[in-house]
Amino acid sequence: MRTAIYPGSFDPVTLGHWDLIQRADKLVDRLIVAVLHNPAKTGAFSVAERMEFLRELTKDSPNVEITTFHGLLVDYARQMDAHFIVRGVRAFSDFEYEFQMALMNRKLSADLETVFLMPKEEYSVVSSRMVREVGGMGGDLSGLVPEPLVERIAARLRDPGQSA
Ligand code: PNS
């Protein structure tokens, strides 16, 4: 059974993330989408909300599991029997950070490979940070986050007091 782990903050999930999940799902038997729980950093959305969005998107993808982790990714990957890490590279600007992270993870766990996938080029400027900024100022989120989540994410970003 070929297992991959796709880690990230997913704060919130974007169309680029969703594109990558679908691509990775085709390559493996089991895909673990793991939301980082970082107690030192509160996001725009709680980890539970981020996981709920991901669960909703992947409800018809039986090989995809939505989980959360804290601590080192390599430890979690080992615990979950994952053979490789999947990350998305949208543009050259992502490369340095991704390269450093992949090499650090390899240093920590030599047999865990990182595989990079490219989302559709139309998502190359879509990021969670942009979604938070555009949504926070009342901008239209269609084309940035998956259609079934547009309204909920937009409402929540306009009014951070509400739960999604
Ligand atoms: O979506 P992001 O924020 O770019 O994802 C970053 C993530 C979660 C993949 C990265 O921060 C991570 O793996 N954190 C866990 C801590 C860790 O393992 N650090 C060492 C490798 S740099």
PDB file of C-alpha atoms and ligand atoms in Angstrom:
ATOM      1  CA  MET A   1       0.000   0.000   0.000  1.00  0.00           C
ATOM      2  CA  ARG A   2       1.550   3.240  -1.164  1.00  0.00           C
ATOM      3  CA  THR A   3       0.905   6.031   1.353  1.00  0.00           C
ATOM      4  CA  ALA A   4       1.689   9.712   1.000  1.00  0.00           C
ATOM      5  CA  ILE A   5       1.293  12.582   3.395  1.00  0.00           C
ATOM      6  CA  TYR A   6       0.350  16.056   2.248  1.00  0.00           C
ATOM      7  CA  PRO A   7       1.064  18.424   5.157  1.00  0.00           C
ATOM      8  CA  GLY A   8       0.189  22.074   5.406  1.00  0.00           C
ATOM      9  CA  SER A   9      -1.505  24.855   7.292  1.00  0.00           C
ATOM     10  CA  PHE A  10      -4.575  24.938   4.999  1.00  0.00           C
ATOM     11  CA  ASP A  11      -5.703  28.232   6.607  1.00  0.00           C
ATOM     12  CA  PRO A  12      -7.977  27.990   4.659  1.00  0.00           C
ATOM     13  CA  VAL A  13      -7.856  25.364   1.898  1.00  0.00           C
ATOM     14  CA  THR A  14      -7.520  26.948  -1.560  1.00  0.00           C
ATOM     15  CA  LEU A  15      -8.273  25.754  -5.072  1.00  0.00           C
ATOM     16  CA  GLY A  16      -4.528  25.132  -5.430  1.00  0.00           C
ATOM     17  CA  HIS A  17      -4.574  22.772  -2.429  1.00  0.00           C
ATOM     18  CA  TRP A  18      -7.648  21.004  -3.750  1.00  0.00           C
ATOM     19  CA  ASP A  19      -6.043  20.608  -7.178  1.00  0.00           C
ATOM     20  CA  LEU A  20      -2.981  19.091  -5.519  1.00  0.00           C
ATOM     21  CA  ILE A  21      -5.039  16.697  -3.364  1.00  0.00           C
ATOM     22  CA  GLN A  22      -6.756  15.367  -6.489  1.00  0.00           C
ATOM     23  CA  ARG A  23      -3.445  14.927  -8.318  1.00  0.00           C
ATOM     24  CA  ALA A  24      -1.787  13.179  -5.375  1.00  0.00           C
ATOM     25  CA  ASP A  25      -4.844  10.969  -4.808  1.00  0.00           C
ATOM     26  CA  LYS A  26      -4.322   9.462  -8.272  1.00  0.00           C
ATOM     27  CA  LEU A  27      -0.721   8.518  -7.466  1.00  0.00           C
ATOM     28  CA  VAL A  28      -1.183   6.647  -4.187  1.00  0.00           C
ATOM     29  CA  ASP A  29      -3.393   4.125  -2.425  1.00  0.00           C
ATOM     30  CA  ARG A  30      -3.749   6.265   0.679  1.00  0.00           C
ATOM     31  CA  LEU A  31      -3.347  10.018   0.973  1.00  0.00           C
ATOM     32  CA  ILE A  32      -3.131  11.631   4.385  1.00  0.00           C
ATOM     33  CA  VAL A  33      -3.864  15.347   4.333  1.00  0.00           C
ATOM     34  CA  ALA A  34      -2.354  16.551   7.599  1.00  0.00           C
ATOM     35  CA  VAL A  35      -3.198  19.959   9.050  1.00  0.00           C
ATOM     36  CA  LEU A  36      -0.433  21.401  11.201  1.00  0.00           C
ATOM     37  CA  HIS A  37      -1.520  22.242  14.718  1.00  0.00           C
ATOM     38  CA  ASN A  38       0.873  24.923  15.844  1.00  0.00           C
ATOM     39  CA  PRO A  39       0.027  26.044  19.401  1.00  0.00           C
ATOM     40  CA  ALA A  40       2.340  29.065  18.976  1.00  0.00           C
ATOM     41  CA  LYS A  41       0.359  30.437  16.024  1.00  0.00           C
ATOM     42  CA  THR A  42      -3.365  31.043  15.925  1.00  0.00           C
ATOM     43  CA  GLY A  43      -4.667  31.023  12.382  1.00  0.00           C
ATOM     44  CA  ALA A  44      -7.667  32.733  10.840  1.00  0.00           C
ATOM     45  CA  PHE A  45      -9.529  29.419  11.061  1.00  0.00           C
ATOM     46  CA  SER A  46      -9.301  26.883  13.865  1.00  0.00           C
ATOM     47  CA  VAL A  47      -7.711  23.545  13.070  1.00  0.00           C
ATOM     48  CA  ALA A  48     -11.162  21.946  13.479  1.00  0.00           C
ATOM     49  CA  GLU A  49     -12.642  24.318  10.871  1.00  0.00           C
ATOM     50  CA  ARG A  50      -9.801  23.713   8.430  1.00  0.00           C
ATOM     51  CA  MET A  51     -10.279  19.960   8.818  1.00  0.00           C
ATOM     52  CA  GLU A  52     -14.015  20.281   8.358  1.00  0.00           C
ATOM     53  CA  PHE A  53     -13.519  22.151   5.052  1.00  0.00           C
ATOM     54  CA  LEU A  54     -11.090  19.484   3.861  1.00  0.00           C
ATOM     55  CA  ARG A  55     -13.428  16.673   4.934  1.00  0.00           C
ATOM     56  CA  GLU A  56     -16.286  18.242   3.050  1.00  0.00           C
ATOM     57  CA  LEU A  57     -14.208  18.504  -0.135  1.00  0.00           C
ATOM     58  CA  THR A  58     -12.907  14.957   0.075  1.00  0.00           C
ATOM     59  CA  LYS A  59     -16.106  13.237   1.203  1.00  0.00           C
ATOM     60  CA  ASP A  60     -16.217  11.295  -2.096  1.00  0.00           C
ATOM     61  CA  SER A  61     -12.497  10.438  -2.050  1.00  0.00           C
ATOM     62  CA  PRO A  62     -12.307   7.177  -0.075  1.00  0.00           C
ATOM     63  CA  ASN A  63      -8.503   7.025  -0.120  1.00  0.00           C
ATOM     64  CA  VAL A  64      -8.051  10.461   1.438  1.00  0.00           C
ATOM     65  CA  GLU A  65      -7.830  10.892   5.233  1.00  0.00           C
ATOM     66  CA  ILE A  66      -7.917  14.264   6.939  1.00  0.00           C
ATOM     67  CA  THR A  67      -5.826  14.420  10.081  1.00  0.00           C
ATOM     68  CA  THR A  68      -3.932  16.874  12.242  1.00  0.00           C
ATOM     69  CA  PHE A  69      -0.435  16.716  13.656  1.00  0.00           C
ATOM     70  CA  HIS A  70       1.954  18.660  15.830  1.00  0.00           C
ATOM     71  CA  GLY A  71       5.677  18.375  16.255  1.00  0.00           C
ATOM     72  CA  LEU A  72       7.974  17.139  13.542  1.00  0.00           C
ATOM     73  CA  LEU A  73       6.440  16.101  10.259  1.00  0.00           C
ATOM     74  CA  VAL A  74       8.909  13.238   9.834  1.00  0.00           C
ATOM     75  CA  ASP A  75       7.835  11.726  13.177  1.00  0.00           C
ATOM     76  CA  TYR A  76       4.201  11.935  12.202  1.00  0.00           C
ATOM     77  CA  ALA A  77       4.909  10.482   8.750  1.00  0.00           C
ATOM     78  CA  ARG A  78       6.673   7.514  10.370  1.00  0.00           C
ATOM     79  CA  GLN A  79       3.802   7.038  12.811  1.00  0.00           C
ATOM     80  CA  MET A  80       1.345   6.972   9.882  1.00  0.00           C
ATOM     81  CA  ASP A  81       3.532   4.632   7.752  1.00  0.00           C
ATOM     82  CA  ALA A  82       3.791   7.233   5.004  1.00  0.00           C
ATOM     83  CA  HIS A  83       6.368   6.568   2.291  1.00  0.00           C
ATOM     84  CA  PHE A  84       6.624  10.072   0.971  1.00  0.00           C
ATOM     85  CA  ILE A  85       5.675  13.690   1.513  1.00  0.00           C
ATOM     86  CA  VAL A  86       3.775  15.601  -1.146  1.00  0.00           C
ATOM     87  CA  ARG A  87       4.164  19.354  -1.498  1.00  0.00           C
ATOM     88  CA  GLY A  88       3.002  21.794  -4.140  1.00  0.00           C
ATOM     89  CA  VAL A  89       5.239  24.205  -5.983  1.00  0.00           C
ATOM     90  CA  ARG A  90       3.371  27.000  -7.688  1.00  0.00           C
ATOM     91  CA  ALA A  91       6.178  29.203  -8.855  1.00  0.00           C
ATOM     92  CA  PHE A  92       9.887  29.694  -8.597  1.00  0.00           C
ATOM     93  CA  SER A  93       9.319  31.822  -5.505  1.00  0.00           C
ATOM     94  CA  ASP A  94       8.125  28.723  -3.607  1.00  0.00           C
ATOM     95  CA  PHE A  95      11.217  26.811  -4.499  1.00  0.00           C
ATOM     96  CA  GLU A  96      13.739  27.965  -1.922  1.00  0.00           C
ATOM     97  CA  TYR A  97      11.484  27.390   1.078  1.00  0.00           C
ATOM     98  CA  GLU A  98      10.341  24.020  -0.256  1.00  0.00           C
ATOM     99  CA  PHE A  99      13.879  22.970  -1.096  1.00  0.00           C
ATOM    100  CA  GLN A 100      15.118  23.813   2.413  1.00  0.00           C
ATOM    101  CA  MET A 101      12.205  22.035   4.030  1.00  0.00           C
ATOM    102  CA  ALA A 102      12.658  18.916   1.872  1.00  0.00           C
ATOM    103  CA  LEU A 103      16.364  18.737   2.628  1.00  0.00           C
ATOM    104  CA  MET A 104      15.796  19.267   6.348  1.00  0.00           C
ATOM    105  CA  ASN A 105      13.192  16.509   6.371  1.00  0.00           C
ATOM    106  CA  ARG A 106      15.620  14.239   4.519  1.00  0.00           C
ATOM    107  CA  LYS A 107      18.313  15.035   7.087  1.00  0.00           C
ATOM    108  CA  LEU A 108      15.888  14.097   9.854  1.00  0.00           C
ATOM    109  CA  SER A 109      14.627  10.973   8.097  1.00  0.00           C
ATOM    110  CA  ALA A 110      16.785   9.779   5.202  1.00  0.00           C
ATOM    111  CA  ASP A 111      14.306   7.327   3.721  1.00  0.00           C
ATOM    112  CA  LEU A 112      11.380   9.736   3.507  1.00  0.00           C
ATOM    113  CA  GLU A 113      11.230  11.307   0.043  1.00  0.00           C
ATOM    114  CA  THR A 114       9.526  14.585  -0.802  1.00  0.00           C
ATOM    115  CA  VAL A 115       7.650  14.678  -4.091  1.00  0.00           C
ATOM    116  CA  PHE A 116       6.686  18.010  -5.635  1.00  0.00           C
ATOM    117  CA  LEU A 117       3.579  18.448  -7.730  1.00  0.00           C
ATOM    118  CA  MET A 118       2.514  21.516  -9.673  1.00  0.00           C
ATOM    119  CA  PRO A 119      -1.036  22.769  -9.383  1.00  0.00           C
ATOM    120  CA  LYS A 120      -2.808  24.121 -12.477  1.00  0.00           C
ATOM    121  CA  GLU A 121      -1.065  27.276 -13.644  1.00  0.00           C
ATOM    122  CA  GLU A 122      -4.185  29.377 -13.065  1.00  0.00           C
ATOM    123  CA  TYR A 123      -3.696  28.728  -9.334  1.00  0.00           C
ATOM    124  CA  SER A 124      -0.091  29.852  -9.294  1.00  0.00           C
ATOM    125  CA  VAL A 125      -0.915  33.095  -7.493  1.00  0.00           C
ATOM    126  CA  VAL A 126      -3.547  31.614  -5.197  1.00  0.00           C
ATOM    127  CA  SER A 127      -2.449  31.246  -1.582  1.00  0.00           C
ATOM    128  CA  SER A 128      -4.181  31.019   1.784  1.00  0.00           C
ATOM    129  CA  ARG A 129      -2.612  34.363   2.694  1.00  0.00           C
ATOM    130  CA  MET A 130      -4.160  36.017  -0.385  1.00  0.00           C
ATOM    131  CA  VAL A 131      -7.510  34.383   0.363  1.00  0.00           C
ATOM    132  CA  ARG A 132      -7.423  35.764   3.911  1.00  0.00           C
ATOM    133  CA  GLU A 133      -6.526  39.214   2.676  1.00  0.00           C
ATOM    134  CA  VAL A 134      -9.047  39.379  -0.170  1.00  0.00           C
ATOM    135  CA  GLY A 135     -11.795  37.769   1.945  1.00  0.00           C
ATOM    136  CA  GLY A 136     -11.062  39.974   4.930  1.00  0.00           C
ATOM    137  CA  MET A 137     -11.706  43.034   2.762  1.00  0.00           C
ATOM    138  CA  GLY A 138     -14.935  41.661   1.357  1.00  0.00           C
ATOM    139  CA  GLY A 139     -13.528  40.582  -2.039  1.00  0.00           C
ATOM    140  CA  ASP A 140     -14.981  37.771  -4.128  1.00  0.00           C
ATOM    141  CA  LEU A 141     -13.397  34.427  -3.312  1.00  0.00           C
ATOM    142  CA  SER A 142     -14.708  32.485  -6.323  1.00  0.00           C
ATOM    143  CA  GLY A 143     -11.793  31.160  -8.280  1.00  0.00           C
ATOM    144  CA  LEU A 144      -9.667  31.172  -5.126  1.00  0.00           C
ATOM    145  CA  VAL A 145     -11.320  28.595  -2.881  1.00  0.00           C
ATOM    146  CA  PRO A 146     -13.436  25.559  -3.887  1.00  0.00           C
ATOM    147  CA  GLU A 147     -16.947  26.590  -4.939  1.00  0.00           C
ATOM    148  CA  PRO A 148     -18.872  24.747  -2.174  1.00  0.00           C
ATOM    149  CA  LEU A 149     -16.865  26.637   0.456  1.00  0.00           C
ATOM    150  CA  VAL A 150     -16.843  30.145  -1.051  1.00  0.00           C
ATOM    151  CA  GLU A 151     -19.749  31.518   0.980  1.00  0.00           C
ATOM    152  CA  ARG A 152     -18.701  30.022   4.306  1.00  0.00           C
ATOM    153  CA  ILE A 153     -15.096  31.097   4.030  1.00  0.00           C
ATOM    154  CA  ALA A 154     -16.057  34.579   2.821  1.00  0.00           C
ATOM    155  CA  ALA A 155     -18.618  35.084   5.611  1.00  0.00           C
ATOM    156  CA  ARG A 156     -16.154  33.948   8.234  1.00  0.00           C
ATOM    157  CA  LEU A 157     -13.360  36.198   6.964  1.00  0.00           C
ATOM    158  CA  ARG A 158     -15.676  39.205   6.803  1.00  0.00           C
ATOM    159  CA  ASP A 159     -16.784  38.544  10.368  1.00  0.00           C
ATOM    160  CA  PRO A 160     -14.030  36.721  12.263  1.00  0.00           C
ATOM    161  CA  GLY A 161     -16.273  36.433  15.361  1.00  0.00           C
ATOM    162  CA  GLN A 162     -18.523  33.904  13.597  1.00  0.00           C
ATOM    163  CA  SER A 163     -17.759  30.217  13.449  1.00  0.00           C
ATOM    164  CA  ALA A 164     -17.625  28.724   9.932  1.00  0.00           C
TER     165      ALA A 164
HETATM  166  O1  PNS B   1       1.145  25.189   4.369  1.00  0.00           O
HETATM  167  P1  PNS B   1       2.489  25.495   4.972  1.00  0.00           P
HETATM  168  O2  PNS B   1       2.332  26.467   6.122  1.00  0.00           O
HETATM  169  O3  PNS B   1       3.503  25.954   3.958  1.00  0.00           O
HETATM  170  O4  PNS B   1       3.030  24.104   5.596  1.00  0.00           O
HETATM  171  C1  PNS B   1       4.227  24.048   6.310  1.00  0.00           C
HETATM  172  C2  PNS B   1       4.404  22.688   7.001  1.00  0.00           C
HETATM  173  C3  PNS B   1       3.218  22.376   7.902  1.00  0.00           C
HETATM  174  C4  PNS B   1       4.526  21.596   5.969  1.00  0.00           C
HETATM  175  C5  PNS B   1       5.719  22.781   7.837  1.00  0.00           C
HETATM  176  O5  PNS B   1       5.692  23.925   8.623  1.00  0.00           O
HETATM  177  C6  PNS B   1       5.945  21.573   8.747  1.00  0.00           C
HETATM  178  O6  PNS B   1       6.145  20.476   8.286  1.00  0.00           O
HETATM  179  N1  PNS B   1       5.908  21.821  10.068  1.00  0.00           N
HETATM  180  C7  PNS B   1       6.130  20.774  11.061  1.00  0.00           C
HETATM  181  C8  PNS B   1       7.438  21.005  11.809  1.00  0.00           C
HETATM  182  C9  PNS B   1       8.619  20.347  11.113  1.00  0.00           C
HETATM  183  O7  PNS B   1       8.595  19.157  10.825  1.00  0.00           O
HETATM  184  N2  PNS B   1       9.676  21.138  10.857  1.00  0.00           N
HETATM  185  C10 PNS B   1      10.892  20.647  10.250  1.00  0.00           C
HETATM  186  C11 PNS B   1      10.902  20.686   8.738  1.00  0.00           C
HETATM  187  S1  PNS B   1      11.153  22.308   8.162  1.00  0.00           S
END
